[in-house]
Coordinates of C-alpha atoms and ligand atoms in Angstrom, one line a residue:
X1 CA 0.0 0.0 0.0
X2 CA 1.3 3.6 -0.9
X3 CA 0.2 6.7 0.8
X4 CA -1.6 9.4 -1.5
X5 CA -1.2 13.3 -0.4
X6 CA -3.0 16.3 -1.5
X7 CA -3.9 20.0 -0.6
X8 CA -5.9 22.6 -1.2
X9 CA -5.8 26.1 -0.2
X10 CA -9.2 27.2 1.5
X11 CA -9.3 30.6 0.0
X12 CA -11.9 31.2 -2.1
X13 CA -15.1 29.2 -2.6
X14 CA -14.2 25.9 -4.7
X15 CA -15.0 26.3 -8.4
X16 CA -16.4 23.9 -10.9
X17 CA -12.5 24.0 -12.2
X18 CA -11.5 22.7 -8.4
X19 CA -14.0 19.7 -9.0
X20 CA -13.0 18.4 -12.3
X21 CA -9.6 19.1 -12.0
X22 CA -8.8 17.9 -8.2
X23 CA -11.4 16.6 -6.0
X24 CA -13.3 14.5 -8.4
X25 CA -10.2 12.6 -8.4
X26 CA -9.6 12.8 -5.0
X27 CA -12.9 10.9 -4.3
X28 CA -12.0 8.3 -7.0
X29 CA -8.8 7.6 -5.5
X30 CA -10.3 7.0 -2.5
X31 CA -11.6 3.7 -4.0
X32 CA -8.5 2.9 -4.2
X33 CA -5.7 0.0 -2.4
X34 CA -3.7 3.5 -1.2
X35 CA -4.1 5.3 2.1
X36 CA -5.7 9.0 1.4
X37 CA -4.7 12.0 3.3
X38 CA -6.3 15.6 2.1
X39 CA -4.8 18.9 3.8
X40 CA -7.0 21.9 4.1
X41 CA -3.5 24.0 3.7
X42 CA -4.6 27.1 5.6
X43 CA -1.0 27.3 6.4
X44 CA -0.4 28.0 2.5
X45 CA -3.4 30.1 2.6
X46 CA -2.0 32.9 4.9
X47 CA 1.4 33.4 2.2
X48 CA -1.1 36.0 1.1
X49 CA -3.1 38.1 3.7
X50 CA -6.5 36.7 5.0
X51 CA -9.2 38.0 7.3
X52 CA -8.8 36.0 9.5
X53 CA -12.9 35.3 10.1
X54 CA -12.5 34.8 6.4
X55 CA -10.0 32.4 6.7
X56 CA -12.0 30.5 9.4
X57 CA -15.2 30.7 7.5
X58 CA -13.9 29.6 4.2
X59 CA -12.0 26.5 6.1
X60 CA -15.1 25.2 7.2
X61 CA -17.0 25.7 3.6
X62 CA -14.2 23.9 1.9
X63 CA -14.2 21.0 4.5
X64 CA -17.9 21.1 3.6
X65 CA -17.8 21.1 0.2
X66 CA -15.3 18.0 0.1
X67 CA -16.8 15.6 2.2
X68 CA -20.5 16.9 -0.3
X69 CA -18.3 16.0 -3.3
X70 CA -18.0 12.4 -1.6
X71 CA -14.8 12.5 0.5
X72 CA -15.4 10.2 3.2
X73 CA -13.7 11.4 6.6
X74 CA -13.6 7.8 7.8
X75 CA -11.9 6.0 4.8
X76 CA -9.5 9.3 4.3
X77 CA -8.0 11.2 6.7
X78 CA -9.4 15.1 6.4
X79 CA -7.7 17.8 8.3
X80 CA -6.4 21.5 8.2
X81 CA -2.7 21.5 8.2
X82 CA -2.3 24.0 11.0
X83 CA -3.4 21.1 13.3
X84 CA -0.7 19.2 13.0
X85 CA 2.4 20.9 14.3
X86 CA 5.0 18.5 12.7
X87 CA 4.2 20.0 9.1
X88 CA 6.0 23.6 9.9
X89 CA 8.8 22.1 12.1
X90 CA 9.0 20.0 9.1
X91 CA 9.3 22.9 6.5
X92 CA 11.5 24.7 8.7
X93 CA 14.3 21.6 8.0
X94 CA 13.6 22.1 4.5
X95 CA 14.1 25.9 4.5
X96 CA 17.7 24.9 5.5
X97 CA 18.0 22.1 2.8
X98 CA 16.8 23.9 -0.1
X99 CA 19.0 26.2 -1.8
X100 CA 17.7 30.2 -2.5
X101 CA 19.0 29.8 -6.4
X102 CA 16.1 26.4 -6.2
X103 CA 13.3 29.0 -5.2
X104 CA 14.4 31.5 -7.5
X105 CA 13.6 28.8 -10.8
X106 CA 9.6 28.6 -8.9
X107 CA 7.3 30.2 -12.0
X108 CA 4.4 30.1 -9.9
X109 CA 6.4 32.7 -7.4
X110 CA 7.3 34.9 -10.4
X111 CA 3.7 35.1 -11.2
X112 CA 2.1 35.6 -7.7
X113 CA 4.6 38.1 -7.1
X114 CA 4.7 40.1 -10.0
X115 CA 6.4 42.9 -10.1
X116 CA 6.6 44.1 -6.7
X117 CA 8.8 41.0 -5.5
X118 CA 10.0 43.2 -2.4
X119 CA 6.9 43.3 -1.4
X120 CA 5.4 40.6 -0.5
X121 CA 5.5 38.1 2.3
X122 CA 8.5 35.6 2.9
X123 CA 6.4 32.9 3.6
X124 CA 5.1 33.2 -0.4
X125 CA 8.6 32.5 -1.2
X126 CA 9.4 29.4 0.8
X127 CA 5.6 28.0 -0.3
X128 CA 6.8 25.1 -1.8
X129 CA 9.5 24.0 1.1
X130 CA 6.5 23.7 3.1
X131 CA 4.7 21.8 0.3
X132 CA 7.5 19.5 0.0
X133 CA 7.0 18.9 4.2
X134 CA 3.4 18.3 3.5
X135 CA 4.6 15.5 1.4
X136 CA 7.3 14.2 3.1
X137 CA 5.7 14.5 6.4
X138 CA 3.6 11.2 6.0
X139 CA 5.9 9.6 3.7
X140 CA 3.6 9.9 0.9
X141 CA 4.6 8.9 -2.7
X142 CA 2.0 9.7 -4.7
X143 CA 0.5 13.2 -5.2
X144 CA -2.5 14.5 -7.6
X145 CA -2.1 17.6 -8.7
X146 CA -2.6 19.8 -11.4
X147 CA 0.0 20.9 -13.9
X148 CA 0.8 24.0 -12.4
X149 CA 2.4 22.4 -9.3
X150 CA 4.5 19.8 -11.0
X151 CA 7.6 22.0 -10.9
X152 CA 6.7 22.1 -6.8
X153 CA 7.0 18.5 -6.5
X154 CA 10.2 18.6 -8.4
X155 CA 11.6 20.6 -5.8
X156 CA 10.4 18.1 -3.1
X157 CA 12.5 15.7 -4.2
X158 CA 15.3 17.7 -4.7
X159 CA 14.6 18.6 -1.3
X160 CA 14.3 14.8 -0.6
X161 CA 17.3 13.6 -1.9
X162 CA 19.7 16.6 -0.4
X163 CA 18.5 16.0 2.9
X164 CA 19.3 11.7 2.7
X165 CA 22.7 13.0 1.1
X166 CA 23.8 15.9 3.8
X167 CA 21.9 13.0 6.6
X168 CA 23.5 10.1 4.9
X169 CA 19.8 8.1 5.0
X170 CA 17.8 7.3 2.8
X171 CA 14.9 8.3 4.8
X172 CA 12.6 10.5 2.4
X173 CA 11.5 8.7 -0.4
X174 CA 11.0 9.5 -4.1
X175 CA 7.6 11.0 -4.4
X176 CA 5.2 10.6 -8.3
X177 CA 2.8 13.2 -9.3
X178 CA -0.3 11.8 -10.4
X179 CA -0.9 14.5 -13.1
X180 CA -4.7 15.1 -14.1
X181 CA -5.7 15.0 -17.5
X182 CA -5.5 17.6 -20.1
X183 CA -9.2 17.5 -20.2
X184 CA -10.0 18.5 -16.7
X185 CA -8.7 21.7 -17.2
X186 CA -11.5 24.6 -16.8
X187 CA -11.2 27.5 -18.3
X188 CA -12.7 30.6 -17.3
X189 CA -16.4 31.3 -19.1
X190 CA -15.2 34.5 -19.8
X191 CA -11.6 34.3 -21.5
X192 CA -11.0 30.5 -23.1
X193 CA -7.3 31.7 -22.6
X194 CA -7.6 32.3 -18.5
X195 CA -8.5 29.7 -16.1
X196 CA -11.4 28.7 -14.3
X197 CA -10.5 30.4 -10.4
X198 CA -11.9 31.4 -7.2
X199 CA -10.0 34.3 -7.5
X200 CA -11.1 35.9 -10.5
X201 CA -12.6 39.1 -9.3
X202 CA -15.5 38.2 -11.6
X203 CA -18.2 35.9 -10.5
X204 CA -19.8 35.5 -13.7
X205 CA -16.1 33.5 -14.9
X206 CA -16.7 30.5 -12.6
X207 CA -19.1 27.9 -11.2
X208 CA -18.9 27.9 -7.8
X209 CA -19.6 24.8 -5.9
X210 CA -22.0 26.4 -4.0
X211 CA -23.9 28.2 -7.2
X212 CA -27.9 27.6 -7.3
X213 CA -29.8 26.2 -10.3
X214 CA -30.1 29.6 -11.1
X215 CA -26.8 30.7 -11.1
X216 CA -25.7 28.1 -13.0
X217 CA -28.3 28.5 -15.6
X218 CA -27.5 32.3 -15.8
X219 CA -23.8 31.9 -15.9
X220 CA -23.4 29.3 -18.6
X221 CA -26.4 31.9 -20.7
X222 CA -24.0 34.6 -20.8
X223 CA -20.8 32.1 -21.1
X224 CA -18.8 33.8 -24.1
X225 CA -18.8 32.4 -27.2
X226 CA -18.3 32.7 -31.2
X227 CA -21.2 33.2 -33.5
X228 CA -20.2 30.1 -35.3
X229 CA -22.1 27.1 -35.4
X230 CA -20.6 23.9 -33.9
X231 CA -18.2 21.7 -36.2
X232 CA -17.9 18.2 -36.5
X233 CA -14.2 17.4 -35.5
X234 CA -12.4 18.4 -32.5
X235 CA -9.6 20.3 -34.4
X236 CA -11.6 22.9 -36.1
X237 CA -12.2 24.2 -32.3
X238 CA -8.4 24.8 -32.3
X239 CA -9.0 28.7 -32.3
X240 CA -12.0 28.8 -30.3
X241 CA -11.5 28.4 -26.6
X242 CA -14.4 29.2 -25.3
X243 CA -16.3 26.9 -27.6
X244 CA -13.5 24.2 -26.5
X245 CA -14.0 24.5 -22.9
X246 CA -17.6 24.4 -22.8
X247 CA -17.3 21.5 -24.9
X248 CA -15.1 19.8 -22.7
X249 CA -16.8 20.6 -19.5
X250 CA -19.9 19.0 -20.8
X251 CA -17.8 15.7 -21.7
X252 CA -16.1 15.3 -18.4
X253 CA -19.7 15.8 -16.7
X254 CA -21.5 13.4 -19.1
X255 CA -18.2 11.2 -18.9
X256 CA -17.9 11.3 -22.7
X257 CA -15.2 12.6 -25.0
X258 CA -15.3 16.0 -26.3
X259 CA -15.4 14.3 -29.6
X260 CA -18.7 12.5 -28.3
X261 CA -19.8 15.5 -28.0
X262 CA -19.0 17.7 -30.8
X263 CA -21.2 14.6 -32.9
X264 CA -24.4 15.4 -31.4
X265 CA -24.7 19.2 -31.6
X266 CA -22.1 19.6 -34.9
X267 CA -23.6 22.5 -36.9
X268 CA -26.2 23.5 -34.4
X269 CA -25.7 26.7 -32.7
X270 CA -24.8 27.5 -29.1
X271 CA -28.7 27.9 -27.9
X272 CA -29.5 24.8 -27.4
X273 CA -26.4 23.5 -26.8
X274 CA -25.8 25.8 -23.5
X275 CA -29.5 24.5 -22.7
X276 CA -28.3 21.4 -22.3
X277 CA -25.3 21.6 -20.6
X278 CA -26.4 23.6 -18.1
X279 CA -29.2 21.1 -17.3
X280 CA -26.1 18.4 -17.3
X281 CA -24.3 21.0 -15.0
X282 CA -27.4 21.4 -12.5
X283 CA -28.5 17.8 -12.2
X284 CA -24.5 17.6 -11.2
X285 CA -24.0 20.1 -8.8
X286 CA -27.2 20.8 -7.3
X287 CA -27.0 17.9 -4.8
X288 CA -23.3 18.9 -3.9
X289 CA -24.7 22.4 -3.6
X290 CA -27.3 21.3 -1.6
X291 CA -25.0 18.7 1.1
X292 CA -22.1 21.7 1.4
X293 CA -25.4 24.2 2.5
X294 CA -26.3 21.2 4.7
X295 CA -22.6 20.8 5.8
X296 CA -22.5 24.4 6.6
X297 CA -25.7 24.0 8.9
X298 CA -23.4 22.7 11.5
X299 CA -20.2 24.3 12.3
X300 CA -18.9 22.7 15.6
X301 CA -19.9 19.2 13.4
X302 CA -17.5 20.3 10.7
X303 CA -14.5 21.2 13.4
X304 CA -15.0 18.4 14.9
X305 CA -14.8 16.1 11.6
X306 CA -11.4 18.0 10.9
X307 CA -9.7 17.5 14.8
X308 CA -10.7 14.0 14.4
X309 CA -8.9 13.7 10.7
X310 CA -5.6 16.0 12.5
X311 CA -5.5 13.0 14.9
X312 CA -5.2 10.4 12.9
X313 CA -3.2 12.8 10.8
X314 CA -0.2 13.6 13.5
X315 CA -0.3 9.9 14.5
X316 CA 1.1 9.1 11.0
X317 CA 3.4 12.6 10.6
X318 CA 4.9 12.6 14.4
X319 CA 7.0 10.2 14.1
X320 CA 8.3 10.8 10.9
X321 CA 9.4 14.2 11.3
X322 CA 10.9 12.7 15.0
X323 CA 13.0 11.3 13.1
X324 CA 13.9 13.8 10.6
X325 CA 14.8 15.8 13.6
X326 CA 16.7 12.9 15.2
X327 CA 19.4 12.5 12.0
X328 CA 19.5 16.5 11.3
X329 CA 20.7 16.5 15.5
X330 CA 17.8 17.4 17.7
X331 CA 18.1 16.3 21.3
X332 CA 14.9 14.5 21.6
X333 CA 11.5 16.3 22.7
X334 CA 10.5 15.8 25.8
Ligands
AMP401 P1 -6.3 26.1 -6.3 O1 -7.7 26.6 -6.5 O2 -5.3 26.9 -7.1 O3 -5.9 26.1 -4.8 O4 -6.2 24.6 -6.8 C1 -6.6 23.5 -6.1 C2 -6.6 22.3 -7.0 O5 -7.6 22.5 -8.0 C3 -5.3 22.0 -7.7 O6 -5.1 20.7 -7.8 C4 -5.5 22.7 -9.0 O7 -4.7 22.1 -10.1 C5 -7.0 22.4 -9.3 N1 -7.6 23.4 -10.2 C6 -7.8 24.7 -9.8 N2 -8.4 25.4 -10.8 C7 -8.5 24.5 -11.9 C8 -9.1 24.6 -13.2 N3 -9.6 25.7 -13.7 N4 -9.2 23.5 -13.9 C9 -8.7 22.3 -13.4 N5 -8.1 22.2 -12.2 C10 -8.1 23.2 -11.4
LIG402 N1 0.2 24.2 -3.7 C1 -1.0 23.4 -4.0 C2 -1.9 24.2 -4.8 O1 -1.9 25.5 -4.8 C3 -1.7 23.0 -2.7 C4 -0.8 22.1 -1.9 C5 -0.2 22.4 -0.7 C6 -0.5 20.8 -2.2 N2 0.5 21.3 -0.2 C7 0.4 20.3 -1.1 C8 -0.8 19.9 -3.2 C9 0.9 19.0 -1.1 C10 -0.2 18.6 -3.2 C11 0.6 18.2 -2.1 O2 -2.7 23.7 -5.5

C-alpha cells in the first residue's frame, strides 16, 4: 500500500474547475488500495493576507464542500494542516536544505509576485518547502495535482534527496505526481485563454460549488462564445477556446469525450447546446450544492470532523518528522 497526499488552499469558494480538476479525483482515489490523506492547507493560505474570520469561515466551507463531493472522513484522513504541528517544524528543515537559487527557478512565485517582489510576504517564497513537508511529512509517494504544481514536486524531491545525502539516509522517499488530465482543465467562461478560479474578481467567470440552479443556468447563458455554429471534428475548435472548454466541461460531466460531443450538436448553434449543458451541470452540482449548505448548517460538526482527521493525521506525521529531527541533531523532545 502507498500513501496518496494532497492540498488545497481554502481561500476562495471551490469552483467547478476545483472539481473536475482535483477533488473528483480525489474521491476516486479513494476507492482505491492506497491510504488517502487531504490537507486543508490554511497554512499555505496565509502566504497572502486573509481575514482572518475569512480564513476561518472559508476553512469550514471547503471542508464542507469536500466531504458533499463524496470525500469520506472515515476511509480518508481530512484535516487543516495548522493542526498538525509536525508539518511547519517540518518545513522549517527544509528551508535549511533547499538552496535560495532552487526557489528562484519557482514560476508560480514569479507570477504571484509580479512585479513588486520586495513586497510581499517571505512565507510566499518558501511555499513550496512547506509543500514539500506536507509530502514528506507522511511519507507519501503519490501526489495528484494539477500541472501547475509539478515544478513544486520537483523541488520536493530535490529537497528529498539533499537531505538523505547531507543525513546520509535514505529516509525521504521518491515522491510521483499523479498529473490530471488535459481535459479536466476549466477555463474561465469569460476568457477561453484564462483559467477557471476562485480568485477571479469576476463571479460571472466560474461555477462555484456552492452556485444555485439559477446561477448556473445564468452563468453558462452569458458564457462567451463565437457566433459560429458547432463543427464536427475536435480540431476545427483549435482557435476557439471558449467553444472548446464548454465543450469539454460537458464531456467530463456526461463522462464522454469532447469528440462525443461535438457529434451530437455539430452545426447546431450555441442555444441549445448551453441549454443542455447547463441542465447536465445542475442535475451535477445541485446535490453537492445542496450537502455543502447542509454541511455548513453545523459548524462545531464540521470542526469536529477535521480535529478528528488531524489526529489520525499527527499519528502518521509525528514520528516521521521525529525522526527527521533525530538524523538532522535534535536532542529529543521531551
Ligand atoms: P487552487 O484553486 O489553485 O488552490 O487549486 C486547487 C486544486 O484544483 C489544484 O489541484 C488545481 O490544479 C485544481 N484546479 C484549480 N483550478 C482549476 C481549473 N480551472 N481546472 C482544473 N483544475 C483546477
Ligand atoms: N500548492 C498546492 C496548490 O496550490 C496546494 C498544496 C499544498 C499541495 N501542499 C500540497 C498539493 C501538497 C499537493 C501536495 O494547488
Amino acid at each position: 500500500m502507498a500513501r496518496i497526499f494532497s492540498g488545497i488552499q481554502p481561500t476562495g469558494i471551490a469552483t467547478l474547475g476545483n472539481y473536475l480538476g482535483a477533488i473528483r479525483n480525489w474521491v476516486a482515489l479513494q476507492d482505491g488500495a492506497d491510504e488517502c490523506v487531504f490537507c486543508l492547507v490554511d497554512m499555505h493560505a496565509i502566504t497572502v493576507f486573509q481575514e482572518p474570520a475569512a480564513l476561518r469561515e472559508q476553512t469550514r466551507q471547503m471542508a464542507a464542500v469536500l466531504l458533499a463531493c463524496g470525500i469520506n472522513p472515515e476511509r480518508s484522513i481530512l484535516f487543516h494542516q495548522s493542526a498538525v504541528s509536525a508539518h511547519a517544524r517540518l518545513a522549517w528543515i527544509f528551508n535549511c536544505v533547499a538552496r535560495i537559487g532552487w526557489l528562484n527557478r519557482m514560476t508560480q512565485f514569479k507570477d504571484k509576485a509580479g512585479k513588486d517582489r520586495e513586497a510581499v510576504s517571505t512565507g510566499l517564497y518558501v511555499y513550496p518547502n512547506l509543500m514539500a513537508a506536507d509530502i514528506h511529512a507522511y511519507h507519501a509517494t503519490k501526489v495528484p495535482v494539477g500541472d501547475d504544481q509539478l515544478q513544486h514536486l520537483e523541488l520536493a524531491n530535490d529537497i528529498a534527496e539533499k537531505f538523505n545525502h547531507d543525513f546520509s539516509s535514505t529516509f525521504f522517499p521518491r515522491i510521483e505526481p499523479l498529473v490530471l488530465k488535459e481535459s479536466a482543465r476549466v477555463m474561465s467562461l469569460r476568457d477561453g485563454m484564462k483559467k477557471m478560479s476562485k480568485s477571479d474578481p469576476s463571479d460571472q467567470s466560474r461555477i462555484n460549488l456552492t452556485d444555485d440552479s439559477d446561477m448556473i443556468a445564468a452563468k453558462i447563458r452569458r458564457a462567451k462564445t463565437d457566433s459560429e455554429p458547432l463543427p464536427e471534428q475536435l480540431d476545427q475548435l483549435a482557435e476557439r477556446p471558449e467553444a472548446r472548454n464548454l465543450i469539454g466541461i460537458y464531456a467530463a460531466i456526461l463522462g464522454q469525450t469532447p469528440q462525443e460531443i461535438l457529434h451530437r450538436f455539430a452545426g447546431s448553434g450555441f442555444g441549445p447546446f448551453k441549454e443542455q449543458l447547463a441542465e447536465a451541470l445542475i442535475a451535477h452540482l445541485a446535490p453537492i450544492g445542496a450537502r455543502t449548505r447542509d454541511y455548513l448548517t453545523d459548524p462545531t460538526g464540521l470542526d469536529q470532523i477535521l480535529q478528528a482527521g488531524a489526529r489520525r493525521a499527527a499519528a502518521i506525521a509525528e514520528p516521521i518528522v521525529t525522526e527527521a529531527e533525530r538524523l538532522v541533531g535534535f536532542l529529543a523532545r521531551a
